[in-house]
Tab-separated table of C-alpha atoms and ligand atoms in Angstrom:
chain	number	residue	atom	x	y	z
A	241	MET	CA	40.133	12.162	0.064
A	242	MET	CA	38.911	15.563	1.435
A	243	SER	CA	37.042	17.832	-0.927
A	244	SER	CA	37.860	21.473	-1.041
A	245	THR	CA	35.206	23.687	0.553
A	246	THR	CA	35.860	26.732	-1.550
A	247	ALA	CA	32.850	26.891	-3.748
A	248	VAL	CA	32.194	29.258	-6.615
A	249	THR	CA	28.682	29.786	-7.740
A	250	ALA	CA	28.029	30.137	-11.404
A	251	ALA	CA	24.653	30.892	-12.992
A	252	ILE	CA	24.080	28.383	-15.756
A	253	ASP	CA	20.723	29.034	-17.382
A	254	ARG	CA	18.035	29.513	-14.698
A	255	VAL	CA	19.184	27.604	-11.671
A	256	PRO	CA	22.647	28.287	-10.285
A	257	VAL	CA	24.869	25.266	-9.828
A	258	GLU	CA	27.966	25.092	-7.687
A	259	ILE	CA	31.333	24.599	-9.259
A	260	CYS	CA	33.998	23.660	-6.721
A	261	LYS	CA	37.087	21.643	-6.219
A	262	GLY	CA	36.611	17.950	-5.540
A	263	ILE	CA	39.164	15.229	-4.702
A	264	ASN	CA	42.736	16.036	-5.674
A	265	GLY	CA	41.569	19.521	-6.740
A	266	LEU	CA	39.609	18.209	-9.719
A	267	GLU	CA	36.711	20.480	-10.632
A	268	LYS	CA	33.210	19.249	-9.992
A	269	VAL	CA	29.698	20.622	-10.466
A	270	VAL	CA	27.142	20.125	-7.731
A	271	LEU	CA	23.421	20.043	-8.495
A	272	ARG	CA	20.968	20.401	-5.600
A	273	GLU	CA	17.164	20.143	-5.553
A	274	ALA	CA	14.973	21.903	-3.024
A	275	ARG	CA	13.771	18.684	-1.371
A	276	GLY	CA	17.352	17.601	-0.551
A	277	SER	CA	18.491	15.378	-3.435
A	278	SER	CA	21.864	16.175	-5.096
A	279	ALA	CA	24.263	15.035	-7.759
A	280	GLU	CA	27.945	15.669	-8.485
A	281	VAL	CA	29.643	15.689	-11.871
A	282	TYR	CA	33.445	15.792	-12.360
A	283	LEU	CA	34.607	17.617	-15.420
A	284	PHE	CA	37.240	14.918	-15.671
A	285	GLY	CA	35.381	12.282	-17.606
A	286	GLY	CA	32.070	14.162	-17.608
A	287	HIS	CA	31.680	11.688	-14.800
A	288	VAL	CA	28.745	11.629	-12.368
A	289	THR	CA	30.305	10.533	-9.111
A	290	SER	CA	27.425	11.039	-6.673
A	291	TRP	CA	23.591	10.881	-6.713
A	292	LYS	CA	21.878	11.281	-3.385
A	293	ASN	CA	18.211	11.035	-2.496
A	294	ASP	CA	16.206	13.492	-0.365
A	295	HIS	CA	17.583	11.782	2.799
A	296	GLY	CA	21.154	12.300	1.658
A	297	GLU	CA	21.645	8.580	0.995
A	298	GLU	CA	24.197	7.814	-1.746
A	299	LEU	CA	22.599	5.777	-4.566
A	300	LEU	CA	25.694	5.266	-6.703
A	301	PHE	CA	28.684	3.124	-5.856
A	302	ILE	CA	32.124	4.701	-5.806
A	303	SER	CA	35.031	2.516	-4.769
A	304	ASN	CA	36.891	3.480	-1.584
A	305	LYS	CA	40.010	2.858	-3.640
A	306	ALA	CA	38.939	5.014	-6.604
A	307	ILE	CA	41.879	6.993	-7.886
A	308	PHE	CA	40.895	10.493	-8.812
A	309	LYS	CA	44.082	10.963	-10.786
A	310	PRO	CA	43.885	11.554	-14.566
A	311	PRO	CA	44.242	9.790	-16.878
A	312	LYS	CA	43.023	6.823	-14.847
A	313	PRO	CA	39.161	6.799	-15.046
A	314	ILE	CA	37.254	7.005	-11.804
A	315	ARG	CA	36.032	3.619	-10.471
A	316	GLY	CA	32.331	3.922	-9.824
A	317	GLY	CA	29.592	6.509	-10.457
A	318	ILE	CA	28.681	6.860	-14.147
A	319	PRO	CA	31.660	6.638	-16.513
A	320	ILE	CA	30.789	7.505	-20.140
A	321	CYS	CA	31.994	4.885	-22.590
A	322	PHE	CA	32.615	6.520	-25.995
A	323	PRO	CA	33.539	6.114	-28.819
A	324	GLN	CA	34.007	2.436	-27.957
A	325	PHE	CA	32.350	0.170	-25.449
A	326	SER	CA	34.740	-2.211	-23.668
A	327	ASN	CA	37.159	-3.923	-26.022
A	328	HIS	CA	34.812	-3.993	-29.008
A	329	GLY	CA	37.256	-2.233	-31.328
A	330	SER	CA	40.864	-1.162	-31.539
A	331	LEU	CA	40.722	1.807	-29.105
A	332	GLU	CA	41.534	1.724	-25.371
A	333	GLN	CA	39.031	-0.107	-23.174
A	334	HIS	CA	35.707	1.867	-23.093
A	335	GLY	CA	37.059	4.588	-25.347
A	336	PHE	CA	38.603	7.911	-24.270
A	337	ALA	CA	35.650	10.131	-23.240
A	338	ARG	CA	35.890	8.901	-19.612
A	339	ASN	CA	39.460	10.194	-19.226
A	340	ARG	CA	39.255	13.467	-20.996
A	341	PHE	CA	38.606	16.899	-19.374
A	342	TRP	CA	35.135	18.122	-20.411
A	343	SER	CA	34.052	21.795	-20.339
A	344	ILE	CA	30.914	23.489	-19.170
A	345	ASP	CA	28.856	24.262	-22.237
A	346	THR	CA	27.567	27.795	-21.535
A	347	ASN	CA	25.588	28.089	-24.739
A	348	PRO	CA	24.192	24.730	-25.768
A	349	PRO	CA	21.897	24.544	-28.796
A	350	PRO	CA	18.151	24.405	-27.958
A	351	PHE	CA	17.354	21.347	-25.966
A	352	PRO	CA	13.893	20.035	-26.735
A	353	THR	CA	12.351	18.813	-23.453
A	354	ASN	CA	8.875	18.640	-21.908
A	355	SER	CA	10.314	18.739	-18.448
A	356	PRO	CA	10.019	21.916	-16.398
A	357	THR	CA	13.199	20.858	-14.510
A	358	LYS	CA	15.708	23.665	-14.141
A	359	THR	CA	18.472	21.938	-12.196
A	360	PHE	CA	20.953	20.786	-14.782
A	361	VAL	CA	24.393	21.310	-16.192
A	362	ASP	CA	25.532	21.080	-19.801
A	363	LEU	CA	28.983	19.675	-20.516
A	364	ILE	CA	30.802	19.411	-23.796
A	365	LEU	CA	33.684	17.302	-25.141
A	366	LYS	CA	35.196	18.076	-28.533
A	367	SER	CA	37.855	16.114	-30.365
A	368	THR	CA	41.340	17.458	-29.998
A	369	GLU	CA	44.270	17.031	-32.405
A	370	GLU	CA	45.653	14.360	-30.054
A	371	ASP	CA	42.311	12.457	-30.133
A	372	MET	CA	42.220	12.693	-33.924
A	373	LYS	CA	45.476	10.687	-34.031
A	374	ILE	CA	43.763	7.686	-32.391
A	375	TRP	CA	40.211	8.285	-33.762
A	376	PRO	CA	40.387	10.445	-36.878
A	377	HIS	CA	37.013	12.127	-36.573
A	378	SER	CA	35.775	15.526	-35.511
A	379	PHE	CA	32.907	15.254	-33.049
A	380	GLU	CA	30.991	17.346	-30.471
A	381	PHE	CA	29.638	15.423	-27.489
A	382	ARG	CA	27.163	17.335	-25.378
A	383	LEU	CA	26.073	15.858	-22.065
A	384	ARG	CA	23.254	17.262	-20.035
A	385	VAL	CA	22.941	16.064	-16.417
A	386	THR	CA	19.616	16.889	-14.823
A	387	LEU	CA	18.293	16.397	-11.371
A	388	GLY	CA	14.457	16.247	-11.331
A	389	PRO	CA	12.304	17.695	-8.504
A	390	SER	CA	11.680	14.232	-7.115
A	391	GLY	CA	15.367	13.377	-7.206
A	392	ASP	CA	15.476	11.491	-10.515
A	393	LEU	CA	18.780	11.678	-12.410
A	394	MET	CA	18.656	12.160	-16.172
A	395	LEU	CA	21.639	11.969	-18.536
A	396	THR	CA	21.192	12.956	-22.123
A	397	SER	CA	23.954	12.678	-24.667
A	398	ARG	CA	24.002	14.401	-28.018
A	399	ILE	CA	26.815	13.386	-30.313
A	400	ARG	CA	27.392	15.187	-33.604
A	401	ASN	CA	29.614	14.361	-36.537
A	402	ASN	CA	31.561	17.548	-37.455
A	403	ASN	CA	33.835	15.932	-40.039
A	404	THR	CA	34.690	18.265	-42.889
A	405	ASP	CA	36.074	15.480	-45.058
A	406	GLY	CA	32.612	14.074	-45.813
A	407	LYS	CA	33.287	10.866	-43.833
A	408	PRO	CA	30.739	9.197	-41.527
A	409	PHE	CA	31.906	7.777	-38.234
A	410	THR	CA	30.771	4.804	-36.187
A	411	PHE	CA	30.784	4.348	-32.447
A	412	THR	CA	29.535	2.262	-29.566
A	413	PHE	CA	28.363	3.745	-26.330
A	414	ALA	CA	27.403	3.049	-22.697
A	415	TYR	CA	26.374	4.823	-19.508
A	416	HIS	CA	28.429	2.550	-17.272
A	417	THR	CA	26.310	3.118	-14.130
A	418	TYR	CA	27.534	1.568	-10.859
A	419	PHE	CA	24.499	1.223	-8.539
A	420	SER	CA	25.029	0.962	-4.831
A	421	VAL	CA	23.340	-2.165	-3.432
A	422	SER	CA	23.157	-3.519	0.106
A	423	ASP	CA	24.228	-7.064	-0.735
A	424	ILE	CA	24.564	-8.444	-4.224
A	425	SER	CA	23.119	-11.762	-3.134
A	426	GLU	CA	19.874	-9.942	-2.245
A	427	VAL	CA	19.482	-8.190	-5.610
A	428	ARG	CA	17.470	-9.124	-8.620
A	429	VAL	CA	17.203	-7.495	-12.027
A	430	GLU	CA	13.906	-7.559	-13.908
A	431	GLY	CA	13.235	-6.750	-17.492
A	432	LEU	CA	16.030	-8.817	-19.084
A	433	GLU	CA	14.670	-12.349	-18.566
A	434	THR	CA	14.197	-14.372	-21.816
A	435	LEU	CA	16.430	-12.031	-23.805
A	436	ASP	CA	19.455	-12.872	-25.872
A	437	TYR	CA	22.833	-11.794	-24.573
A	438	LEU	CA	26.491	-11.806	-25.539
A	439	ASP	CA	28.586	-13.315	-22.779
A	440	ASN	CA	31.873	-11.446	-22.376
A	441	LEU	CA	33.121	-14.328	-20.186
A	442	GLN	CA	32.563	-16.801	-23.040
A	443	ASN	CA	34.163	-15.067	-26.059
A	444	LYS	CA	31.078	-12.913	-26.651
A	445	GLN	CA	29.047	-15.980	-27.607
A	446	ARG	CA	25.296	-15.459	-27.891
A	447	PHE	CA	22.943	-17.164	-25.436
A	448	THR	CA	19.318	-16.804	-24.334
A	449	GLU	CA	18.490	-15.906	-20.749
A	450	GLN	CA	16.092	-18.232	-18.932
A	451	GLY	CA	12.680	-17.074	-17.729
A	452	ASP	CA	13.532	-16.109	-14.171
A	453	ALA	CA	14.627	-12.637	-13.018
A	454	ILE	CA	18.373	-12.324	-12.874
A	455	THR	CA	20.085	-12.982	-9.558
A	456	PHE	CA	23.810	-13.115	-8.677
A	457	GLU	CA	26.062	-15.745	-7.290
A	458	SER	CA	29.202	-15.406	-9.391
A	459	GLU	CA	30.978	-13.100	-11.857
A	460	VAL	CA	28.762	-11.749	-14.588
A	461	ASP	CA	29.608	-9.718	-17.699
A	462	LYS	CA	26.766	-9.888	-20.248
A	463	ILE	CA	25.433	-7.636	-22.963
A	464	TYR	CA	21.664	-8.096	-23.172
A	465	LEU	CA	20.348	-7.291	-26.632
A	466	SER	CA	17.224	-5.369	-27.740
A	467	THR	CA	16.183	-4.736	-24.167
A	468	PRO	CA	12.982	-2.973	-23.061
A	469	THR	CA	13.082	0.781	-22.323
A	470	LYS	CA	12.571	0.011	-18.631
A	471	ILE	CA	14.749	-2.197	-16.385
A	472	ALA	CA	14.346	-2.587	-12.602
A	473	ILE	CA	16.964	-3.425	-9.970
A	474	LEU	CA	15.266	-4.718	-6.829
A	475	ASP	CA	17.314	-4.472	-3.672
A	476	HIS	CA	15.499	-6.766	-1.312
A	477	GLU	CA	17.462	-5.929	1.841
A	478	LYS	CA	17.424	-2.161	1.355
A	479	LYS	CA	13.763	-2.260	0.237
A	480	ARG	CA	14.714	-0.041	-2.663
A	481	THR	CA	14.102	-0.389	-6.367
A	482	PHE	CA	16.127	1.452	-9.039
A	483	VAL	CA	14.248	1.975	-12.243
A	484	ILE	CA	16.273	2.682	-15.411
A	485	ARG	CA	14.376	4.213	-18.294
A	486	LYS	CA	16.298	4.613	-21.510
A	487	ASP	CA	15.916	5.903	-24.965
A	488	GLY	CA	18.202	5.346	-28.050
A	489	LEU	CA	20.112	2.692	-26.116
A	490	PRO	CA	18.868	-0.758	-27.092
A	491	ASP	CA	21.327	-2.866	-25.147
A	492	ALA	CA	21.984	-3.307	-21.414
A	493	VAL	CA	25.248	-4.531	-19.995
A	494	VAL	CA	25.203	-6.226	-16.594
A	495	TRP	CA	28.547	-6.509	-14.790
A	496	ASN	CA	29.788	-7.585	-11.427
A	497	PRO	CA	33.452	-8.601	-11.189
A	498	TRP	CA	32.925	-10.928	-8.170
A	499	ASP	CA	35.766	-11.851	-5.790
A	500	LYS	CA	38.614	-12.947	-8.101
A	501	LYS	CA	38.431	-9.999	-10.535
A	502	ALA	CA	37.862	-7.626	-7.628
A	503	LYS	CA	41.205	-8.665	-6.157
A	504	ALA	CA	42.893	-8.063	-9.501
A	505	MET	CA	41.729	-4.410	-9.762
A	506	ALA	CA	44.030	-1.971	-8.029
A	507	ASP	CA	41.231	0.644	-7.612
A	508	PHE	CA	38.605	-1.664	-6.196
A	509	GLY	CA	38.358	-3.155	-2.696
A	510	ASP	CA	38.434	-6.942	-2.373
A	511	ASP	CA	34.936	-7.115	-0.938
A	512	GLU	CA	33.342	-4.163	-2.686
A	513	TYR	CA	31.767	-6.387	-5.393
A	514	LYS	CA	29.154	-7.214	-2.780
A	515	HIS	CA	27.881	-3.677	-2.699
A	516	MET	CA	27.694	-2.735	-6.350
A	517	LEU	CA	26.078	-3.683	-9.586
A	518	CYS	CA	26.602	-2.192	-13.008
A	519	VAL	CA	23.564	-2.095	-15.270
A	520	GLU	CA	24.624	-0.052	-18.309
A	521	ALA	CA	22.272	1.423	-20.841
A	522	ALA	CA	24.225	0.854	-24.054
A	523	ALA	CA	24.434	0.717	-27.830
A	524	VAL	CA	26.889	-2.047	-28.554
A	525	GLU	CA	25.548	-4.775	-30.854
A	526	LYS	CA	24.558	-2.365	-33.568
A	527	PRO	CA	27.115	0.486	-33.627
A	528	ILE	CA	25.766	3.942	-34.403
A	529	THR	CA	26.814	5.578	-37.663
A	530	LEU	CA	26.585	9.348	-38.210
A	531	LYS	CA	27.114	11.161	-41.465
A	532	PRO	CA	28.670	14.651	-41.282
A	533	GLY	CA	26.130	17.036	-39.733
A	534	GLU	CA	24.067	14.266	-38.211
A	535	GLU	CA	23.414	14.038	-34.447
A	536	TRP	CA	22.608	11.005	-32.276
A	537	ARG	CA	20.836	11.142	-28.937
A	538	GLY	CA	20.924	8.635	-26.086
A	539	ARG	CA	19.216	9.148	-22.793
A	540	GLN	CA	18.894	7.434	-19.456
A	541	GLU	CA	16.742	8.351	-16.501
A	542	LEU	CA	17.289	6.816	-13.094
A	543	SER	CA	14.882	6.748	-10.212
A	544	ALA	CA	15.126	5.138	-6.820
A	545	VAL	CA	11.838	4.189	-5.254
A	546	PRO	CA	11.219	2.690	-1.866
A	547	SER	CA	9.901	-0.848	-2.205
A	548	SER	CA	8.664	-3.449	0.078
A	549	TYR	CA	8.840	-6.362	-2.232
A	550	CYS	CA	8.339	-9.036	0.415
A	551	SER	CA	5.133	-7.494	1.672
A	552	GLY	CA	3.817	-7.348	-1.868
A	553	GLN	CA	3.659	-3.560	-2.093
A	554	LEU	CA	5.760	-3.609	-5.196
A	555	ASP	CA	4.402	-5.296	-8.208
A	556	PRO	CA	7.403	-5.795	-10.479
A	557	GLN	CA	5.172	-5.840	-13.544
A	558	ARG	CA	3.930	-2.431	-12.617
A	559	VAL	CA	7.466	-1.129	-12.181
A	560	LEU	CA	8.378	-2.414	-15.613
A	561	LEU	CA	5.183	-1.610	-17.518
A	562	GLY	CA	3.787	1.379	-15.682
A	563	SER	CA	4.771	4.969	-16.344
B	751	BG6	C1	32.111	-3.570	-18.186
B	751	BG6	C2	32.627	-4.595	-19.148
B	751	BG6	O1	31.194	-2.745	-18.824
B	751	BG6	O2	33.184	-2.795	-17.662
B	751	BG6	C3	33.696	-5.484	-18.420
B	751	BG6	O3	31.568	-5.375	-19.691
B	751	BG6	C4	34.725	-4.599	-17.803
B	751	BG6	O4	34.197	-6.380	-19.337
B	751	BG6	C5	34.101	-3.552	-16.939
B	751	BG6	O5	35.626	-5.426	-17.053
B	751	BG6	C6	35.081	-2.622	-16.254
B	751	BG6	O6	35.872	-2.015	-17.130
B	751	BG6	P1	37.041	-1.011	-16.694
B	751	BG6	O7	37.847	-0.705	-17.885
B	751	BG6	O8	36.370	0.138	-16.090
B	751	BG6	O9	37.822	-1.739	-15.607
C-alpha cells in the first residue's frame, strides 16, 4: 500500500497542485494549503480519498482493506454516486461515475464563486461509447474539489446534458462521504431529527424520525428527505464536530453497515464500522431531469471544528443555524 514518491507538479490555474502516483500506480492529485491541511483526489472515480486538517489528522475514513484496483470502487473517502444512487434504478449499484477514469479539466468554463480560494482541481468525466450502451445519454460531469484556507473541503458538481437527439435525461446523485469517527457509539447527528426518511432496511418504506438527535446502536441505512442545508456530526470522544453544508442536494443518506454487513464486505474490516459513518448529501427522492443544454449544480462543503460538547462550548443550535 506504498504510494509512489515521484511527483510531477502541474500548474492548474493559479495555485500549482501535485499530480503523482498513488496506490497501485493510480494517479492522484494532491491539494495543500499553507496552514497544513491537505486533500487527495484519485482520477479513478474522481474520488477524494484523503482530507487532513492543519495537524495532519485524517478526517475521512478509508478502509484498511480498500482495494485500489479498477473497476472495483474505492471503499471510503468520497465516492461519487452518478447517474444512480444505490439500487434506485436499473444500473449498477451507485452508478458508474465512481469506477470510471476522470481527467483533469484544464480549461473549465467560468466558475462563478465568491470565494478567493485558489487551491482546487477541476476534473471532468464525459460519457463514452461504452457508457452510452448502458445509459444512452451524452453528458459532461465537471467536479471541482477545493481546499479552503481554513482547511474546509468543497466539492462542486456541474452536470450538463449534451444529448443531440433532443432527449432529456434523469439521474440521482450522492456524495457518499465516509467520515472518520472515534467510536460510532459516541457519535450523534443533528439536523435530521423529526424528518421523514425512507428506510433501505425496510423496503424503502417511509417513516418519520423521532425528536432526538440520531445516535447509533445497530445497522442504519436511511434516506432522510428534504433535509436542512446544514447537518452536524458530533464526535463526543474526539471532541470534533463535522459540519456539512450543502446546496442543490435536498436529501441526506445515513449509513453504517454494523457488524454483520461489515463481515460480508470483502473490502471492509470486521470492526471498521466502529470508526466510520457515512452522511451523504444526495438527490434521491426527486430525481433531477435535464433537457439538452441544461446544467445542474450540486455542492457540499465540509468543515471539521473542535468541539467540547460536554463542557457546553458547542451549542448544537449554533452549529446548525449559525453561518
Ligand atoms: C449506501 C447505501 O449509500 O451505500 C447502502 O444506502 C449501501 O445501501 C452502501 O450498502 C454501500 O454501497 P457500496 O456499493 O459502496 O457497497
